[in-house]
Amino acid sequence: MYLRHLQVTDFRSWEHVDLPLEPGPTVLVGPNGRGKTNLLEAVGYVATLSSHRVATDAPLIRQGCERALVRLAVVNEGRELTVELEIAPGRANRARVNRGAVGRPRDVLGILRTVLFAPEDLALVRGDPGERRRFLDDLLVQRAPRYAGVRSDYEKVLRQRNALLKTAGKRRGDDPYAASTLEVWDNHLATSGAQLLAARLNLVADLGPHTSAAYAGVAPDSRPATIGYRSSLGAALPEGYGVPGGERAEPEKLAEILLDALGESRAAELERGVSLVGPHRDELELTLGETPAKGYASHGESWSFALALRLGSYELLRAESGGEPVLLLDDVFAELDRRRRARLAEVAASAEQVLVTAAVDEDVPAELEGVRFAVTHGEVRRA
Amino acid sequence: MYEGVVQDLIDELGRLPGIGPKSAQRIAFHLLATDPADIARLQEILGKVREGVRFCDICGNVSEEERCRICRDARRDPALICVVEEPKDVLAVERTREFRGRYHVLGGALDPLSGVGPDQLRIKELLARIGGEEVSEVIIATDPNTEGEATATYLVRMLRDFPGLTVTRLASGLPMGGDLEFADELTLGRALSGRRAL
């Protein structure tokens, strides 16, 4: 798939931009602070309904404005769809497809698929486990949009259950009501948690080989990189789940295991007032050779691993049905040495469409000869 | 910010559900410009609502007397109870004109985040009703969201020990007049798993 048109209004620094686009490489060049990244952010927002830079929507709105508007024309296998998203912090976002309102913004997920690689991605390797869980869940939604619903259901059940654990823990003993309602929430946590867990395990099994191959490509002299899923279920997790070529994870089976595990940790959970088992406590483990990447990998290795996770995601989505994703590379060439740069350029050049930002022309590898835009104050002009 | 009592009025109106600051301001200035007789009528009704409205002793629906209109109606089947969260849900089911049984209003759904547990809902009253009357079927019609589903699961657990009682849950699936293509995956998935033979 590719973007044929990008239009933003009152998004970040942009009052209005109207940008016709073509398949193949498009490079946005301009000095720092002119808003190149903002344009990629807008595209990524339509694909994932979240920003890769901030957790809340308020910073996305141009100062003094009430709402931002992003409109994209997406061409997928010859069929064009116009997606429009109105972002208004503190209120529900509104979405339109081909100028007709859709029920929920979530319904536009899947129309545009993107893989975005940005300097923030270093946190995938160095950051908290939460960053890596978010990476997996975002990719799940790109892979199959229905997981947006599964994910938000799970978060809701988890919040409710934690609230119950907190109050029940305080007045333990004389409270038969807490025990009977906890069982109800256990059931719901196990059912929706198992769906999320099964999908993540299968994703890790599928993504692993792509990531290892991508890492070997960008850093051929380094130790081999592998990824693995560590579940809070520990040894109770069936063998072969989440392993390339292993058994596919089944939600029904996992729901039973999760329910048992919840029963076993009941006392500890009441003590601490939080849910101790479930996908929200899991970790995507990144390993270089024999050592964990976090804390042991050098700066260059961390960068390569983050890049490999994104390139692996790209190859995975590309190999599946649903349309080849649009690749978004935000200011990443300057950070890479010549070989890594060449490898990334090679993948990018083969993409159906790639949007690249760079501060100066020299940062962009020669392979990415395509359309160039010069980004200056409040203006994007074809160079 | 407006001075004094006008701002107080706007603040009070803004606390009502579905009314934001701008709507509150518009209503406040509308009230200021309205005929005093209309205001007096509104005042009177607001006063009455607090004192005059009560809840049905049996089903918990809003009522003017001890028992609501539906519980007093001898033509309604007492063996059939439809359990809903709020009085407005009674109206929604009534609009279908399909249901000839009686209701039970819980007064909400299980919601630990807001401190709502079974004790805050009219569940004890429901169990007493089923124990005391000749009830053959309970239809659980809580909302199909996280809290409503949890409430339904809880009710099923509490009701399964009554001999001869059928407990059912409203089917969930596709809206009529809708388009299969635009149904979200969750709804469509549930419609598939809850499909029926023709």
mmCIF file with all atom_site columns, N, CA and C in Angstrom, chain A residues 244-286:
data_model
loop_
_atom_site.group_PDB
_atom_site.id
_atom_site.type_symbol
_atom_site.label_atom_id
_atom_site.label_alt_id
_atom_site.label_comp_id
_atom_site.label_asym_id
_atom_site.label_entity_id
_atom_site.label_seq_id
_atom_site.pdbx_PDB_ins_code
_atom_site.Cartn_x
_atom_site.Cartn_y
_atom_site.Cartn_z
_atom_site.occupancy
_atom_site.B_iso_or_equiv
_atom_site.pdbx_formal_charge
_atom_site.auth_seq_id
_atom_site.auth_comp_id
_atom_site.auth_asym_id
_atom_site.auth_atom_id
_atom_site.pdbx_PDB_model_num
ATOM 1   N N  . PRO A 1 244 ? 9.849  -20.098 17.695 1.00 0.00 ? 244 PRO A N  1
ATOM 2   C CA . PRO A 1 244 ? 9.696  -20.289 16.255 1.00 0.00 ? 244 PRO A CA 1
ATOM 3   C C  . PRO A 1 244 ? 9.569  -21.776 15.920 1.00 0.00 ? 244 PRO A C  1
ATOM 4   N N  . GLY A 1 245 ? 8.591  -22.117 15.110 1.00 0.00 ? 245 GLY A N  1
ATOM 5   C CA . GLY A 1 245 ? 8.392  -23.510 14.716 1.00 0.00 ? 245 GLY A CA 1
ATOM 6   C C  . GLY A 1 245 ? 7.740  -24.351 15.796 1.00 0.00 ? 245 GLY A C  1
ATOM 7   N N  . GLY A 1 246 ? 7.493  -23.764 16.963 1.00 0.00 ? 246 GLY A N  1
ATOM 8   C CA . GLY A 1 246 ? 6.884  -24.510 18.063 1.00 0.00 ? 246 GLY A CA 1
ATOM 9   C C  . GLY A 1 246 ? 5.374  -24.582 17.903 1.00 0.00 ? 246 GLY A C  1
ATOM 10  N N  . GLU A 1 247 ? 4.736  -25.024 18.973 1.00 0.00 ? 247 GLU A N  1
ATOM 11  C CA . GLU A 1 247 ? 3.289  -25.164 18.938 1.00 0.00 ? 247 GLU A CA 1
ATOM 12  C C  . GLU A 1 247 ? 2.620  -23.796 18.943 1.00 0.00 ? 247 GLU A C  1
ATOM 13  N N  . ARG A 1 248 ? 1.493  -23.658 18.206 1.00 0.00 ? 248 ARG A N  1
ATOM 14  C CA . ARG A 1 248 ? 0.748  -22.393 18.246 1.00 0.00 ? 248 ARG A CA 1
ATOM 15  C C  . ARG A 1 248 ? 0.010  -22.293 19.573 1.00 0.00 ? 248 ARG A C  1
ATOM 16  N N  . ALA A 1 249 ? 0.059  -21.118 20.167 1.00 0.00 ? 249 ALA A N  1
ATOM 17  C CA . ALA A 1 249 ? -0.598 -20.920 21.465 1.00 0.00 ? 249 ALA A CA 1
ATOM 18  C C  . ALA A 1 249 ? -2.111 -20.869 21.291 1.00 0.00 ? 249 ALA A C  1
ATOM 19  N N  . GLU A 1 250 ? -2.817 -21.558 22.162 1.00 0.00 ? 250 GLU A N  1
ATOM 20  C CA . GLU A 1 250 ? -4.282 -21.578 22.095 1.00 0.00 ? 250 GLU A CA 1
ATOM 21  C C  . GLU A 1 250 ? -4.879 -20.821 23.273 1.00 0.00 ? 250 GLU A C  1
ATOM 22  N N  . PRO A 1 251 ? -5.743 -19.850 22.998 1.00 0.00 ? 251 PRO A N  1
ATOM 23  C CA . PRO A 1 251 ? -6.314 -19.038 24.076 1.00 0.00 ? 251 PRO A CA 1
ATOM 24  C C  . PRO A 1 251 ? -7.083 -19.878 25.103 1.00 0.00 ? 251 PRO A C  1
ATOM 25  N N  . GLU A 1 252 ? -7.817 -20.919 24.657 1.00 0.00 ? 252 GLU A N  1
ATOM 26  C CA . GLU A 1 252 ? -8.637 -21.694 25.592 1.00 0.00 ? 252 GLU A CA 1
ATOM 27  C C  . GLU A 1 252 ? -7.762 -22.376 26.639 1.00 0.00 ? 252 GLU A C  1
ATOM 28  N N  . LYS A 1 253 ? -6.654 -22.961 26.145 1.00 0.00 ? 253 LYS A N  1
ATOM 29  C CA . LYS A 1 253 ? -5.753 -23.667 27.042 1.00 0.00 ? 253 LYS A CA 1
ATOM 30  C C  . LYS A 1 253 ? -5.111 -22.675 28.016 1.00 0.00 ? 253 LYS A C  1
ATOM 31  N N  . LEU A 1 254 ? -4.694 -21.530 27.484 1.00 0.00 ? 254 LEU A N  1
ATOM 32  C CA . LEU A 1 254 ? -4.025 -20.535 28.324 1.00 0.00 ? 254 LEU A CA 1
ATOM 33  C C  . LEU A 1 254 ? -4.976 -19.958 29.373 1.00 0.00 ? 254 LEU A C  1
ATOM 34  N N  . ALA A 1 255 ? -6.256 -19.842 29.009 1.00 0.00 ? 255 ALA A N  1
ATOM 35  C CA . ALA A 1 255 ? -7.221 -19.295 29.969 1.00 0.00 ? 255 ALA A CA 1
ATOM 36  C C  . ALA A 1 255 ? -7.298 -20.172 31.213 1.00 0.00 ? 255 ALA A C  1
ATOM 37  N N  . GLU A 1 256 ? -7.277 -21.486 31.007 1.00 0.00 ? 256 GLU A N  1
ATOM 38  C CA . GLU A 1 256 ? -7.320 -22.399 32.155 1.00 0.00 ? 256 GLU A CA 1
ATOM 39  C C  . GLU A 1 256 ? -6.064 -22.263 33.015 1.00 0.00 ? 256 GLU A C  1
ATOM 40  N N  . ILE A 1 257 ? -4.917 -22.191 32.331 1.00 0.00 ? 257 ILE A N  1
ATOM 41  C CA . ILE A 1 257 ? -3.656 -22.081 33.070 1.00 0.00 ? 257 ILE A CA 1
ATOM 42  C C  . ILE A 1 257 ? -3.616 -20.766 33.856 1.00 0.00 ? 257 ILE A C  1
ATOM 43  N N  . LEU A 1 258 ? -4.068 -19.694 33.196 1.00 0.00 ? 258 LEU A N  1
ATOM 44  C CA . LEU A 1 258 ? -4.082 -18.383 33.863 1.00 0.00 ? 258 LEU A CA 1
ATOM 45  C C  . LEU A 1 258 ? -4.983 -18.404 35.089 1.00 0.00 ? 258 LEU A C  1
ATOM 46  N N  . LEU A 1 259 ? -6.125 -19.052 34.941 1.00 0.00 ? 259 LEU A N  1
ATOM 47  C CA . LEU A 1 259 ? -7.085 -19.112 36.047 1.00 0.00 ? 259 LEU A CA 1
ATOM 48  C C  . LEU A 1 259 ? -6.479 -19.854 37.241 1.00 0.00 ? 259 LEU A C  1
ATOM 49  N N  . ASP A 1 260 ? -5.791 -20.965 36.958 1.00 0.00 ? 260 ASP A N  1
ATOM 50  C CA . ASP A 1 260 ? -5.117 -21.698 38.026 1.00 0.00 ? 260 ASP A CA 1
ATOM 51  C C  . ASP A 1 260 ? -4.072 -20.830 38.709 1.00 0.00 ? 260 ASP A C  1
ATOM 52  N N  . ALA A 1 261 ? -3.283 -20.137 37.879 1.00 0.00 ? 261 ALA A N  1
ATOM 53  C CA . ALA A 1 261 ? -2.204 -19.306 38.422 1.00 0.00 ? 261 ALA A CA 1
ATOM 54  C C  . ALA A 1 261 ? -2.779 -18.188 39.290 1.00 0.00 ? 261 ALA A C  1
ATOM 55  N N  . LEU A 1 262 ? -3.917 -17.642 38.887 1.00 0.00 ? 262 LEU A N  1
ATOM 56  C CA . LEU A 1 262 ? -4.552 -16.580 39.679 1.00 0.00 ? 262 LEU A CA 1
ATOM 57  C C  . LEU A 1 262 ? -4.980 -17.134 41.035 1.00 0.00 ? 262 LEU A C  1
ATOM 58  N N  . GLY A 1 263 ? -5.504 -18.357 41.022 1.00 0.00 ? 263 GLY A N  1
ATOM 59  C CA . GLY A 1 263 ? -5.914 -18.982 42.273 1.00 0.00 ? 263 GLY A CA 1
ATOM 60  C C  . GLY A 1 263 ? -4.739 -19.151 43.215 1.00 0.00 ? 263 GLY A C  1
ATOM 61  N N  . GLU A 1 264 ? -3.584 -19.562 42.646 1.00 0.00 ? 264 GLU A N  1
ATOM 62  C CA . GLU A 1 264 ? -2.414 -19.811 43.477 1.00 0.00 ? 264 GLU A CA 1
ATOM 63  C C  . GLU A 1 264 ? -1.832 -18.540 44.064 1.00 0.00 ? 264 GLU A C  1
ATOM 64  N N  . SER A 1 265 ? -1.924 -17.452 43.322 1.00 0.00 ? 265 SER A N  1
ATOM 65  C CA . SER A 1 265 ? -1.286 -16.231 43.827 1.00 0.00 ? 265 SER A CA 1
ATOM 66  C C  . SER A 1 265 ? -2.279 -15.335 44.560 1.00 0.00 ? 265 SER A C  1
ATOM 67  N N  . ARG A 1 266 ? -3.467 -15.855 44.834 1.00 0.00 ? 266 ARG A N  1
ATOM 68  C CA . ARG A 1 266 ? -4.516 -15.063 45.490 1.00 0.00 ? 266 ARG A CA 1
ATOM 69  C C  . ARG A 1 266 ? -4.029 -14.360 46.759 1.00 0.00 ? 266 ARG A C  1
ATOM 70  N N  . ALA A 1 267 ? -3.369 -15.130 47.653 1.00 0.00 ? 267 ALA A N  1
ATOM 71  C CA . ALA A 1 267 ? -2.950 -14.560 48.944 1.00 0.00 ? 267 ALA A CA 1
ATOM 72  C C  . ALA A 1 267 ? -1.973 -13.408 48.734 1.00 0.00 ? 267 ALA A C  1
ATOM 73  N N  . ALA A 1 268 ? -0.988 -13.648 47.858 1.00 0.00 ? 268 ALA A N  1
ATOM 74  C CA . ALA A 1 268 ? 0.010  -12.611 47.613 1.00 0.00 ? 268 ALA A CA 1
ATOM 75  C C  . ALA A 1 268 ? -0.622 -11.385 46.964 1.00 0.00 ? 268 ALA A C  1
ATOM 76  N N  . GLU A 1 269 ? -1.602 -11.623 46.105 1.00 0.00 ? 269 GLU A N  1
ATOM 77  C CA . GLU A 1 269 ? -2.247 -10.502 45.426 1.00 0.00 ? 269 GLU A CA 1
ATOM 78  C C  . GLU A 1 269 ? -3.040 -9.652  46.408 1.00 0.00 ? 269 GLU A C  1
ATOM 79  N N  . LEU A 1 270 ? -3.749 -10.319 47.338 1.00 0.00 ? 270 LEU A N  1
ATOM 80  C CA . LEU A 1 270 ? -4.504 -9.570  48.341 1.00 0.00 ? 270 LEU A CA 1
ATOM 81  C C  . LEU A 1 270 ? -3.556 -8.768  49.219 1.00 0.00 ? 270 LEU A C  1
ATOM 82  N N  . GLU A 1 271 ? -2.424 -9.377  49.532 1.00 0.00 ? 271 GLU A N  1
ATOM 83  C CA . GLU A 1 271 ? -1.413 -8.719  50.350 1.00 0.00 ? 271 GLU A CA 1
ATOM 84  C C  . GLU A 1 271 ? -0.935 -7.427  49.696 1.00 0.00 ? 271 GLU A C  1
ATOM 85  N N  . ARG A 1 272 ? -0.639 -7.513  48.397 1.00 0.00 ? 272 ARG A N  1
ATOM 86  C CA . ARG A 1 272 ? -0.024 -6.364  47.723 1.00 0.00 ? 272 ARG A CA 1
ATOM 87  C C  . ARG A 1 272 ? -1.020 -5.486  46.985 1.00 0.00 ? 272 ARG A C  1
ATOM 88  N N  . GLY A 1 273 ? -2.217 -5.992  46.792 1.00 0.00 ? 273 GLY A N  1
ATOM 89  C CA . GLY A 1 273 ? -3.241 -5.165  46.163 1.00 0.00 ? 273 GLY A CA 1
ATOM 90  C C  . GLY A 1 273 ? -3.065 -4.950  44.675 1.00 0.00 ? 273 GLY A C  1
ATOM 91  N N  . VAL A 1 274 ? -2.322 -5.831  44.003 1.00 0.00 ? 274 VAL A N  1
ATOM 92  C CA . VAL A 1 274 ? -2.200 -5.752  42.541 1.00 0.00 ? 274 VAL A CA 1
ATOM 93  C C  . VAL A 1 274 ? -2.254 -7.157  41.938 1.00 0.00 ? 274 VAL A C  1
ATOM 94  N N  . SER A 1 275 ? -2.612 -7.223  40.662 1.00 0.00 ? 275 SER A N  1
ATOM 95  C CA . SER A 1 275 ? -2.636 -8.509  39.960 1.00 0.00 ? 275 SER A CA 1
ATOM 96  C C  . SER A 1 275 ? -1.215 -8.912  39.595 1.00 0.00 ? 275 SER A C  1
ATOM 97  N N  . LEU A 1 276 ? -0.813 -10.102 40.016 1.00 0.00 ? 276 LEU A N  1
ATOM 98  C CA . LEU A 1 276 ? 0.590  -10.509 39.860 1.00 0.00 ? 276 LEU A CA 1
ATOM 99  C C  . LEU A 1 276 ? 0.839  -11.433 38.673 1.00 0.00 ? 276 LEU A C  1
ATOM 100 N N  . VAL A 1 277 ? -0.204 -12.024 38.110 1.00 0.00 ? 277 VAL A N  1
ATOM 101 C CA . VAL A 1 277 ? 0.012  -12.823 36.903 1.00 0.00 ? 277 VAL A CA 1
ATOM 102 C C  . VAL A 1 277 ? -0.866 -12.282 35.772 1.00 0.00 ? 277 VAL A C  1
ATOM 103 N N  . GLY A 1 278 ? -0.368 -12.467 34.556 1.00 0.00 ? 278 GLY A N  1
ATOM 104 C CA . GLY A 1 278 ? -1.099 -11.979 33.389 1.00 0.00 ? 278 GLY A CA 1
ATOM 105 C C  . GLY A 1 278 ? -0.136 -11.287 32.444 1.00 0.00 ? 278 GLY A C  1
ATOM 106 N N  . PRO A 1 279 ? -0.591 -11.048 31.222 1.00 0.00 ? 279 PRO A N  1
ATOM 107 C CA . PRO A 1 279 ? 0.289  -10.466 30.209 1.00 0.00 ? 279 PRO A CA 1
ATOM 108 C C  . PRO A 1 279 ? 0.858  -9.093  30.589 1.00 0.00 ? 279 PRO A C  1
ATOM 109 N N  . HIS A 1 280 ? 0.235  -8.409  31.551 1.00 0.00 ? 280 HIS A N  1
ATOM 110 C CA . HIS A 1 280 ? 0.759  -7.097  31.935 1.00 0.00 ? 280 HIS A CA 1
ATOM 111 C C  . HIS A 1 280 ? 2.033  -7.213  32.763 1.00 0.00 ? 280 HIS A C  1
ATOM 112 N N  . ARG A 1 281 ? 2.409  -8.426  33.163 1.00 0.00 ? 281 ARG A N  1
ATOM 113 C CA . ARG A 1 281 ? 3.645  -8.610  33.931 1.00 0.00 ? 281 ARG A CA 1
ATOM 114 C C  . ARG A 1 281 ? 4.701  -9.314  33.084 1.00 0.00 ? 281 ARG A C  1
ATOM 115 N N  . ASP A 1 282 ? 4.448  -9.500  31.817 1.00 0.00 ? 282 ASP A N  1
ATOM 116 C CA . ASP A 1 282 ? 5.355  -10.279 30.983 1.00 0.00 ? 282 ASP A CA 1
ATOM 117 C C  . ASP A 1 282 ? 6.443  -9.409  30.373 1.00 0.00 ? 282 ASP A C  1
ATOM 118 N N  . GLU A 1 283 ? 7.392  -10.062 29.736 1.00 0.00 ? 283 GLU A N  1
ATOM 119 C CA . GLU A 1 283 ? 8.545  -9.350  29.200 1.00 0.00 ? 283 GLU A CA 1
ATOM 120 C C  . GLU A 1 283 ? 8.978  -9.964  27.867 1.00 0.00 ? 283 GLU A C  1
ATOM 121 N N  . LEU A 1 284 ? 9.302  -9.083  26.931 1.00 0.00 ? 284 LEU A N  1
ATOM 122 C CA . LEU A 1 284 ? 9.925  -9.537  25.690 1.00 0.00 ? 284 LEU A CA 1
ATOM 123 C C  . LEU A 1 284 ? 11.428 -9.487  25.912 1.00 0.00 ? 284 LEU A C  1
ATOM 124 N N  . GLU A 1 285 ? 12.053 -10.666 25.951 1.00 0.00 ? 285 GLU A N  1
ATOM 125 C CA . GLU A 1 285 ? 13.480 -10.702 26.244 1.00 0.00 ? 285 GLU A CA 1
ATOM 126 C C  . GLU A 1 285 ? 14.303 -10.588 24.975 1.00 0.00 ? 285 GLU A C  1
ATOM 127 N N  . LEU A 1 286 ? 15.272 -9.670  25.005 1.00 0.00 ? 286 LEU A N  1
ATOM 128 C CA . LEU A 1 286 ? 16.166 -9.481  23.872 1.00 0.00 ? 286 LEU A CA 1
ATOM 129 C C  . LEU A 1 286 ? 17.536 -10.009 24.276 1.00 0.00 ? 286 LEU A C  1
#
